[in-house]
CSV table of N, CA and C in Angstrom, one decimal:
chain,number,residue,atom,x,y,z
A,4,MET,N,-6.5,4.4,-19.5
A,4,MET,CA,-6.8,5.2,-18.2
A,4,MET,C,-5.9,5.1,-17.5
A,5,ASN,N,-5.4,6.4,-17.2
A,5,ASN,CA,-5.0,7.3,-15.6
A,5,ASN,C,-5.6,7.9,-14.6
A,6,TRP,N,-4.9,6.9,-13.4
A,6,TRP,CA,-6.4,7.1,-12.8
A,6,TRP,C,-4.3,7.3,-11.5
A,7,ARG,N,-4.8,8.5,-10.8
A,7,ARG,CA,-3.5,8.9,-9.8
A,7,ARG,C,-4.2,9.3,-8.6
A,8,ILE,N,-3.2,9.2,-7.6
A,8,ILE,CA,-3.6,9.6,-6.5
A,8,ILE,C,-2.6,10.3,-5.9
A,9,SER,N,-3.0,11.4,-4.8
A,9,SER,CA,-2.3,12.9,-4.8
A,9,SER,C,-1.2,12.9,-3.7
A,10,LYS,N,-0.1,13.5,-3.3
A,10,LYS,CA,0.4,13.4,-1.9
A,10,LYS,C,-0.8,13.1,-0.6
A,11,GLU,N,-1.3,13.9,-1.2
A,11,GLU,CA,-2.0,14.6,0.2
A,11,GLU,C,-3.5,13.5,0.7
A,12,ASP,N,-3.5,12.4,-1.4
A,12,ASP,CA,-4.4,10.7,-1.0
A,12,ASP,C,-3.3,10.2,-0.2
A,13,GLN,N,-1.7,9.6,-0.8
A,13,GLN,CA,-1.2,9.4,-0.6
A,13,GLN,C,-1.2,8.8,1.5
A,14,ARG,N,-0.5,10.4,2.0
A,14,ARG,CA,-0.9,10.1,3.4
A,14,ARG,C,-2.0,10.5,4.3
A,15,PHE,N,-3.7,10.2,3.4
A,15,PHE,CA,-4.6,9.4,3.5
A,15,PHE,C,-4.8,8.7,4.4
A,16,LYS,N,-3.8,7.3,3.4
A,16,LYS,CA,-4.0,6.3,3.2
A,16,LYS,C,-2.8,5.6,4.6
A,17,ASP,N,-1.7,6.6,4.3
A,17,ASP,CA,-0.7,5.5,5.2
A,17,ASP,C,-1.2,5.9,6.4
A,18,ALA,N,-1.9,7.5,7.0
A,18,ALA,CA,-2.1,7.3,8.0
A,18,ALA,C,-3.6,6.5,9.2
A,19,PHE,N,-4.7,6.3,8.0
A,19,PHE,CA,-5.3,5.5,8.2
A,19,PHE,C,-4.7,3.5,8.0
A,20,LEU,N,-4.4,3.6,7.8
A,20,LEU,CA,-3.4,2.4,7.9
A,20,LEU,C,-2.7,2.0,9.4
A,21,LYS,N,-1.9,3.7,9.6
A,21,LYS,CA,-0.9,3.1,10.7
A,21,LYS,C,-2.2,3.9,12.2
A,22,LEU,N,-3.9,4.2,11.7
A,22,LEU,CA,-4.7,4.2,12.4
A,22,LEU,C,-4.3,4.9,13.2
A,23,GLU,N,-4.1,6.1,12.2
A,23,GLU,CA,-4.6,7.7,13.0
A,23,GLU,C,-5.1,8.9,12.1
A,24,VAL,N,-6.4,7.9,12.0
A,24,VAL,CA,-7.7,8.7,11.4
A,24,VAL,C,-8.8,8.7,12.9
A,25,PRO,N,-8.6,9.3,13.2
A,25,PRO,CA,-9.6,9.1,14.1
A,25,PRO,C,-11.3,8.6,13.2
A,26,PRO,N,-12.4,8.1,13.6
A,26,PRO,CA,-13.5,8.0,13.9
A,26,PRO,C,-14.6,8.8,13.3
A,27,SER,N,-14.4,10.1,14.1
A,27,SER,CA,-15.6,11.4,13.3
A,27,SER,C,-14.6,11.8,12.3
A,28,ASP,N,-13.9,11.7,11.9
A,28,ASP,CA,-12.9,11.8,10.1
A,28,ASP,C,-12.7,10.7,9.4
A,29,PHE,N,-13.9,9.3,9.4
A,29,PHE,CA,-13.8,8.5,8.4
A,29,PHE,C,-15.7,8.4,7.7
A,30,SER,N,-16.2,9.3,7.4
A,30,SER,CA,-16.6,9.8,6.9
A,30,SER,C,-17.2,9.1,5.3
A,31,HIS,N,-18.5,8.7,4.6
A,31,HIS,CA,-18.6,7.8,3.6
A,31,HIS,C,-17.6,7.6,2.9
A,32,ARG,N,-17.5,9.3,2.0
A,32,ARG,CA,-16.4,10.6,1.1
A,32,ARG,C,-14.5,9.5,1.7
A,33,SER,N,-15.0,9.1,2.9
A,33,SER,CA,-13.7,8.8,2.8
A,33,SER,C,-13.4,7.5,2.8
A,34,HIS,N,-14.5,6.8,3.1
A,34,HIS,CA,-15.2,5.2,2.4
A,34,HIS,C,-14.3,5.2,1.4
A,35,VAL,N,-15.0,6.1,-0.2
A,35,VAL,CA,-15.4,6.1,-1.4
A,35,VAL,C,-13.1,6.3,-1.5
A,36,ARG,N,-13.1,7.0,-1.0
A,36,ARG,CA,-11.2,8.0,-1.4
A,36,ARG,C,-10.6,5.9,-1.2
A,37,LEU,N,-11.1,6.1,0.0
A,37,LEU,CA,-9.7,4.9,0.2
A,37,LEU,C,-9.8,3.7,-0.8
A,38,ALA,N,-11.7,4.2,-1.1
A,38,ALA,CA,-11.7,2.2,-2.2
A,38,ALA,C,-11.2,3.6,-3.8
A,39,TYR,N,-11.2,4.3,-4.1
A,39,TYR,CA,-9.7,4.6,-4.6
A,39,TYR,C,-8.9,4.4,-5.0
A,40,ILE,N,-8.8,4.7,-3.7
A,40,ILE,CA,-6.9,4.6,-3.7
A,40,ILE,C,-6.2,3.4,-4.1
A,41,PHE,N,-7.0,2.2,-2.9
A,41,PHE,CA,-6.3,1.2,-3.3
A,41,PHE,C,-6.9,0.9,-4.7
A,42,LEU,N,-8.2,0.9,-5.4
A,42,LEU,CA,-8.1,0.7,-6.5
A,42,LEU,C,-7.5,0.9,-8.1
A,43,THR,N,-5.9,2.4,-7.3
A,43,THR,CA,-5.5,2.5,-8.5
A,43,THR,C,-4.4,2.1,-8.3
A,44,GLU,N,-3.3,1.0,-6.9
A,44,GLU,CA,-2.8,0.0,-6.7
A,44,GLU,C,-3.3,-1.8,-7.2
A,45,LEU,N,-4.2,-1.6,-7.1
A,45,LEU,CA,-4.6,-3.2,-6.6
A,45,LEU,C,-6.4,-3.9,-7.4
A,46,ASP,N,-5.7,-4.9,-7.7
A,46,ASP,CA,-7.3,-5.1,-9.1
A,46,ASP,C,-8.5,-5.3,-7.8
A,47,VAL,N,-9.3,-5.8,-8.4
A,47,VAL,CA,-10.9,-5.4,-6.7
A,47,VAL,C,-10.6,-6.8,-6.2
A,48,ASN,N,-10.0,-7.5,-6.8
A,48,ASN,CA,-9.9,-8.7,-5.0
A,48,ASN,C,-8.1,-8.7,-4.0
A,49,GLU,N,-7.3,-7.5,-4.3
A,49,GLU,CA,-6.8,-7.8,-4.5
A,49,GLU,C,-7.2,-6.6,-3.0
A,50,ALA,N,-7.2,-5.3,-3.7
A,50,ALA,CA,-7.7,-4.0,-2.6
A,50,ALA,C,-9.3,-4.0,-1.6
A,51,TYR,N,-9.9,-5.1,-2.4
A,51,TYR,CA,-11.5,-6.2,-1.2
A,51,TYR,C,-10.4,-6.3,-0.1
A,52,SER,N,-8.8,-7.0,-0.5
A,52,SER,CA,-8.6,-7.8,0.4
A,52,SER,C,-7.4,-6.8,2.3
A,53,ALA,N,-7.4,-5.9,1.3
A,53,ALA,CA,-6.4,-4.7,1.6
A,53,ALA,C,-7.9,-3.8,2.7
A,54,VAL,N,-8.9,-3.9,1.7
A,54,VAL,CA,-9.5,-2.2,3.0
A,54,VAL,C,-9.9,-3.1,3.2
A,55,LYS,N,-10.8,-4.5,3.2
A,55,LYS,CA,-10.6,-5.2,5.0
A,55,LYS,C,-10.1,-5.6,5.8
A,56,ARG,N,-8.8,-5.7,5.3
A,56,ARG,CA,-8.7,-5.5,6.7
A,56,ARG,C,-7.8,-4.2,7.6
A,57,ALA,N,-7.9,-3.2,6.5
A,57,ALA,CA,-7.5,-1.9,7.3
A,57,ALA,C,-9.7,-1.1,7.7
A,58,ILE,N,-10.1,-1.9,7.9
A,58,ILE,CA,-11.4,-1.6,8.1
A,58,ILE,C,-11.2,-2.2,9.7
A,59,GLN,N,-11.7,-4.2,9.9
A,59,GLN,CA,-11.3,-4.6,10.8
A,59,GLN,C,-9.7,-3.6,11.3
A,60,ALA,N,-8.9,-3.7,11.4
A,60,ALA,CA,-8.3,-3.5,12.0
A,60,ALA,C,-8.1,-1.5,12.7
A,61,PHE,N,-8.9,-0.7,11.2
A,61,PHE,CA,-9.9,0.1,12.5
A,61,PHE,C,-11.0,0.6,12.9
A,62,LEU,N,-11.7,-0.6,13.0
A,62,LEU,CA,-13.2,-1.0,14.2
A,62,LEU,C,-12.2,-1.2,15.0
A,63,SER,N,-11.2,-2.5,15.1
A,63,SER,CA,-11.1,-2.7,16.3
A,63,SER,C,-9.7,-1.6,17.4
A,64,HIS,N,-8.5,-0.8,17.2
A,64,HIS,CA,-7.9,0.0,17.7
A,64,HIS,C,-9.1,0.7,18.3
A,65,PHE,N,-9.7,1.9,17.1
A,65,PHE,CA,-10.5,3.1,18.4
A,65,PHE,C,-12.3,2.0,19.2
A,66,ASP,N,-12.3,1.3,19.2
A,66,ASP,CA,-12.6,0.0,19.9
A,66,ASP,C,-14.8,0.0,19.3
A,67,ILE,N,-13.9,0.0,18.5
A,67,ILE,CA,-16.1,0.0,17.6
A,67,ILE,C,-16.3,-1.3,17.4
A,68,ASP,N,-17.3,-2.1,18.2
A,68,ASP,CA,-18.2,-3.1,17.0
A,68,ASP,C,-17.8,-3.9,16.4
A,69,SER,N,-17.6,-5.2,16.6
A,69,SER,CA,-16.8,-5.3,14.9
A,69,SER,C,-18.1,-5.0,13.9
A,70,SER,N,-19.3,-5.3,14.5
A,70,SER,CA,-20.4,-6.1,13.6
A,70,SER,C,-20.9,-4.8,12.7
A,71,LYS,N,-19.8,-4.0,12.5
A,71,LYS,CA,-20.3,-2.7,12.4
A,71,LYS,C,-19.7,-3.4,10.5
A,72,TYR,N,-18.8,-4.0,10.0
A,72,TYR,CA,-18.1,-4.4,9.0
A,72,TYR,C,-19.6,-5.3,8.8
A,73,HIS,N,-19.1,-4.7,8.0
A,73,HIS,CA,-20.2,-6.1,6.1
A,73,HIS,C,-19.7,-5.6,5.0
A,74,GLU,N,-19.1,-7.4,4.8
A,74,GLU,CA,-18.3,-7.8,3.5
A,74,GLU,C,-19.6,-7.6,2.7
A,75,THR,N,-20.7,-8.1,2.1
A,75,THR,CA,-21.1,-7.3,0.8
A,75,THR,C,-21.0,-5.9,0.7
A,76,LEU,N,-21.1,-4.8,1.6
A,76,LEU,CA,-21.3,-3.6,1.5
A,76,LEU,C,-20.0,-3.1,1.4
A,77,THR,N,-18.5,-4.1,1.6
A,77,THR,CA,-16.7,-3.6,1.5
A,77,THR,C,-16.8,-3.6,0.2
A,78,MET,N,-17.5,-5.3,-0.7
A,78,MET,CA,-17.1,-5.7,-1.9
A,78,MET,C,-17.8,-4.8,-2.8
A,79,ALA,N,-19.5,-4.8,-2.5
A,79,ALA,CA,-19.8,-3.5,-3.7
A,79,ALA,C,-20.0,-2.2,-4.0
A,80,TRP,N,-19.0,-1.4,-3.1
A,80,TRP,CA,-18.7,-0.4,-2.9
A,80,TRP,C,-17.1,0.0,-4.1
A,81,LEU,N,-16.2,-1.5,-3.3
A,81,LEU,CA,-14.9,-1.4,-4.7
A,81,LEU,C,-15.5,-1.5,-5.6
A,82,LEU,N,-16.7,-2.4,-6.2
A,82,LEU,CA,-17.4,-2.9,-7.9
A,82,LEU,C,-18.3,-1.2,-8.3
A,83,ALA,N,-18.4,-0.8,-7.3
A,83,ALA,CA,-18.8,0.7,-7.7
A,83,ALA,C,-17.7,1.8,-8.2
A,84,VAL,N,-17.0,1.9,-7.1
A,84,VAL,CA,-16.1,2.8,-7.0
A,84,VAL,C,-15.3,2.1,-8.7
A,85,LYS,N,-14.7,1.0,-9.4
A,85,LYS,CA,-14.2,1.1,-9.9
A,85,LYS,C,-14.9,0.8,-11.2
A,86,HIS,N,-16.4,0.3,-11.4
A,86,HIS,CA,-16.9,0.9,-11.9
A,86,HIS,C,-16.5,1.9,-12.7
A,87,PHE,N,-17.5,3.5,-11.8
A,87,PHE,CA,-16.9,4.3,-11.8
A,87,PHE,C,-15.5,5.4,-12.7
A,88,MET,N,-14.9,4.1,-12.1
A,88,MET,CA,-13.0,4.6,-13.0
A,88,MET,C,-13.3,4.1,-13.9
A,89,MET,N,-14.0,2.9,-14.5
A,89,MET,CA,-14.0,2.4,-16.3
A,89,MET,C,-14.5,3.5,-16.4
A,90,LYS,N,-14.9,4.6,-15.8
A,90,LYS,CA,-15.5,5.5,-17.3
A,90,LYS,C,-15.0,7.1,-17.1
A,91,THR,N,-13.8,6.9,-16.1
A,91,THR,CA,-13.2,7.9,-15.9
A,91,THR,C,-12.6,7.5,-16.6
A,92,PRO,N,-11.5,8.2,-17.5
A,92,PRO,CA,-10.5,8.3,-18.2
A,92,PRO,C,-9.0,8.5,-17.2
A,93,LEU,N,-9.0,9.9,-16.5
A,93,LEU,CA,-8.0,11.2,-16.2
A,93,LEU,C,-9.4,11.1,-14.7
A,94,ALA,N,-8.1,11.2,-13.7
A,94,ALA,CA,-8.2,11.2,-12.6
A,94,ALA,C,-7.1,11.8,-11.8
A,95,THR,N,-6.3,13.2,-11.8
A,95,THR,CA,-5.4,13.0,-10.9
A,95,THR,C,-5.3,12.6,-9.6
A,96,SER,N,-6.8,13.0,-8.8
A,96,SER,CA,-6.3,13.1,-7.7
A,96,SER,C,-7.5,11.9,-6.3
A,97,ALA,N,-8.0,10.8,-5.8
A,97,ALA,CA,-9.4,10.7,-4.8
A,97,ALA,C,-10.0,11.6,-4.8
A,98,ALA,N,-10.4,13.5,-4.8
A,98,ALA,CA,-11.3,13.7,-4.6
A,98,ALA,C,-11.5,14.4,-7.0
A,99,ASP,N,-10.7,14.6,-7.2
A,99,ASP,CA,-11.0,14.6,-8.5
A,99,ASP,C,-11.8,13.3,-9.3
A,100,PHE,N,-11.2,12.2,-9.0
A,100,PHE,CA,-12.3,11.1,-8.9
A,100,PHE,C,-13.3,11.6,-9.2
A,101,ILE,N,-13.9,11.6,-7.0
A,101,ILE,CA,-15.0,11.4,-6.9
A,101,ILE,C,-15.7,13.2,-7.5
A,102,GLU,N,-15.0,14.1,-8.2
A,102,GLU,CA,-15.8,15.4,-8.2
A,102,GLU,C,-16.4,15.3,-9.5
A,103,GLN,N,-15.7,14.0,-10.4
A,103,GLN,CA,-16.1,13.3,-11.5
A,103,GLN,C,-17.6,12.8,-11.4
A,104,ASN,N,-17.1,12.2,-10.4
A,104,ASN,CA,-18.6,11.1,-9.8
A,104,ASN,C,-19.1,11.3,-8.8
A,105,LEU,N,-19.9,12.9,-8.4
A,105,LEU,CA,-20.4,12.7,-7.1
A,105,LEU,C,-22.1,11.3,-6.7
A,106,THR,N,-22.8,11.3,-7.7
A,106,THR,CA,-23.3,9.8,-7.4
A,106,THR,C,-22.4,8.5,-6.3
A,107,LEU,N,-20.9,8.3,-6.2
A,107,LEU,CA,-20.2,7.5,-5.4
A,107,LEU,C,-20.9,8.3,-4.6
A,108,LEU,N,-21.6,9.2,-3.8
A,108,LEU,CA,-21.5,9.9,-1.9
A,108,LEU,C,-22.7,10.0,-2.1
A,109,ASP,N,-23.7,9.5,-2.7
A,109,ASP,CA,-24.8,8.5,-2.6
A,109,ASP,C,-24.9,7.5,-1.8
A,110,SER,N,-24.6,7.0,-0.3
A,110,SER,CA,-24.9,6.0,0.2
A,110,SER,C,-26.3,5.4,-0.9
A,111,GLY,N,-27.2,6.0,-0.8
A,111,GLY,CA,-28.1,4.9,-1.2
A,111,GLY,C,-28.9,4.0,-2.3
A,112,ILE,N,-27.5,4.6,-3.1
A,112,ILE,CA,-27.3,3.6,-4.6
A,112,ILE,C,-27.4,1.8,-4.5
A,113,MET,N,-26.8,1.7,-3.4
A,113,MET,CA,-27.3,0.5,-3.4
A,113,MET,C,-27.9,0.3,-3.4
A,114,LEU,N,-28.6,0.4,-2.8
A,114,LEU,CA,-30.4,-0.2,-3.2
A,114,LEU,C,-30.7,0.3,-4.4
A,115,THR,N,-30.6,1.1,-4.8
A,115,THR,CA,-30.8,0.6,-6.8
A,115,THR,C,-30.0,-0.9,-6.9
A,116,HIS,N,-29.4,-1.8,-6.1
A,116,HIS,CA,-28.8,-3.3,-6.1
A,116,HIS,C,-28.8,-4.5,-5.7
A,117,TYR,N,-29.6,-3.9,-4.5
A,117,TYR,CA,-29.4,-4.6,-3.1
A,117,TYR,C,-31.0,-4.3,-2.5
A,118,SER,N,-32.4,-5.4,-2.7
A,118,SER,CA,-33.2,-5.4,-2.1
A,118,SER,C,-33.0,-4.2,-0.2
A,119,LYS,N,-33.8,-4.0,1.0
A,119,LYS,CA,-33.2,-3.4,1.9
A,119,LYS,C,-32.7,-5.3,2.1
A,120,GLU,N,-33.4,-5.7,2.8
A,120,GLU,CA,-33.5,-7.3,2.9
A,120,GLU,C,-32.6,-8.5,2.7
A,121,GLN,N,-31.7,-7.6,1.6
A,121,GLN,CA,-30.8,-8.5,1.4
A,121,GLN,C,-29.2,-8.3,1.6
A,122,LEU,N,-29.6,-6.6,1.2
A,122,LEU,CA,-28.1,-6.2,2.2
A,122,LEU,C,-28.1,-6.2,3.1
A,123,PHE,N,-28.9,-5.7,4.1
A,123,PHE,CA,-29.1,-5.5,5.6
A,123,PHE,C,-29.0,-7.4,5.5
A,124,SER,N,-29.4,-8.2,5.6
A,124,SER,CA,-29.3,-9.6,6.3
A,124,SER,C,-28.5,-9.7,7.0
A,125,ASP,N,-28.1,-11.4,7.6
A,125,ASP,CA,-27.0,-11.9,8.0
A,125,ASP,C,-26.6,-12.3,7.5
A,126,GLU,N,-26.3,-12.8,6.2
A,126,GLU,CA,-25.6,-13.9,5.0
A,126,GLU,C,-24.9,-12.1,5.2
A,127,ALA,N,-24.9,-11.3,4.4
A,127,ALA,CA,-25.0,-10.3,3.8
A,127,ALA,C,-23.3,-9.4,4.7
A,128,ARG,N,-23.9,-9.5,6.1
A,128,ARG,CA,-23.2,-9.4,6.8
A,128,ARG,C,-21.4,-9.6,7.1
A,129,GLN,N,-21.8,-11.4,6.7
A,129,GLN,CA,-20.7,-12.1,7.0
A,129,GLN,C,-19.7,-12.6,5.8
A,130,ALA,N,-21.1,-12.3,4.0
A,130,ALA,CA,-20.3,-13.0,3.5
A,130,ALA,C,-20.2,-12.3,2.3
A,131,PHE,N,-20.4,-11.4,1.1
A,131,PHE,CA,-20.2,-11.2,-0.4
A,131,PHE,C,-21.5,-11.7,-0.6
A,132,VAL,N,-22.8,-10.9,-1.1
A,132,VAL,CA,-23.6,-11.5,-2.3
A,132,VAL,C,-23.6,-11.1,-2.9
A,133,GLU,N,-24.8,-11.5,-3.9
A,133,GLU,CA,-24.8,-11.2,-5.6
A,133,GLU,C,-25.5,-10.1,-5.4
A,134,PRO,N,-26.0,-9.4,-6.2
A,134,PRO,CA,-27.4,-8.0,-5.7
A,134,PRO,C,-28.4,-8.7,-6.4
A,135,ASP,N,-29.1,-8.6,-5.7
A,135,ASP,CA,-30.7,-9.6,-6.4
A,135,ASP,C,-31.6,-8.4,-7.6
A,136,LEU,N,-31.0,-6.8,-7.3
A,136,LEU,CA,-32.3,-6.3,-8.3
A,136,LEU,C,-31.5,-5.7,-9.9
A,137,ASP,N,-30.2,-5.2,-10.0
A,137,ASP,CA,-30.2,-5.5,-10.2
A,137,ASP,C,-28.1,-5.6,-10.6
A,138,ALA,N,-27.2,-5.6,-11.5
A,138,ALA,CA,-26.0,-6.4,-10.9
A,138,ALA,C,-24.9,-5.0,-11.0
A,139,ILE,N,-23.6,-5.2,-10.4
A,139,ILE,CA,-22.7,-4.3,-10.9
A,139,ILE,C,-21.9,-4.8,-11.3
A,140,PRO,N,-21.1,-3.7,-12.5
A,140,PRO,CA,-20.7,-4.3,-13.7
A,140,PRO,C,-19.2,-4.5,-12.7
A,141,LEU,N,-19.0,-6.3,-13.3
A,141,LEU,CA,-17.7,-6.5,-13.1
A,141,LEU,C,-16.5,-6.0,-14.0
A,142,TYR,N,-15.2,-5.9,-12.8
A,142,TYR,CA,-14.2,-5.7,-13.8
A,142,TYR,C,-12.8,-6.1,-12.8
A,143,SER,N,-12.0,-6.9,-13.0
A,143,SER,CA,-10.5,-7.1,-12.0
A,143,SER,C,-9.7,-6.2,-11.8
């Protein structure tokens, strides 16, 4: 597999880690982009730790309620992005990867794996819970 990031992707990651990306510019697409960037460099568990730290720092820095952070959604989206990466042999940037996998822009796709009750439970916010409807394929 040949997944790359562009210079713009690296600048985006650096800016996000330096807390220079304002909340108004951090959309669902940005979340997918960040997941892809980290997954080109790290395995799923390492990417999860890095993304978790980055998002929690982002929320704290911009004084956003920490309850916005959701453990299960963070891991589930990383697993989903990794799954689509495994089906995409070549991507020259995050934008290229996303363009090849537009399904990832549908934030509702997690509801094909999780019931609303499970996904939005307090337990799922605080710790990763497995899907109760359809498993997300696992890759390291």
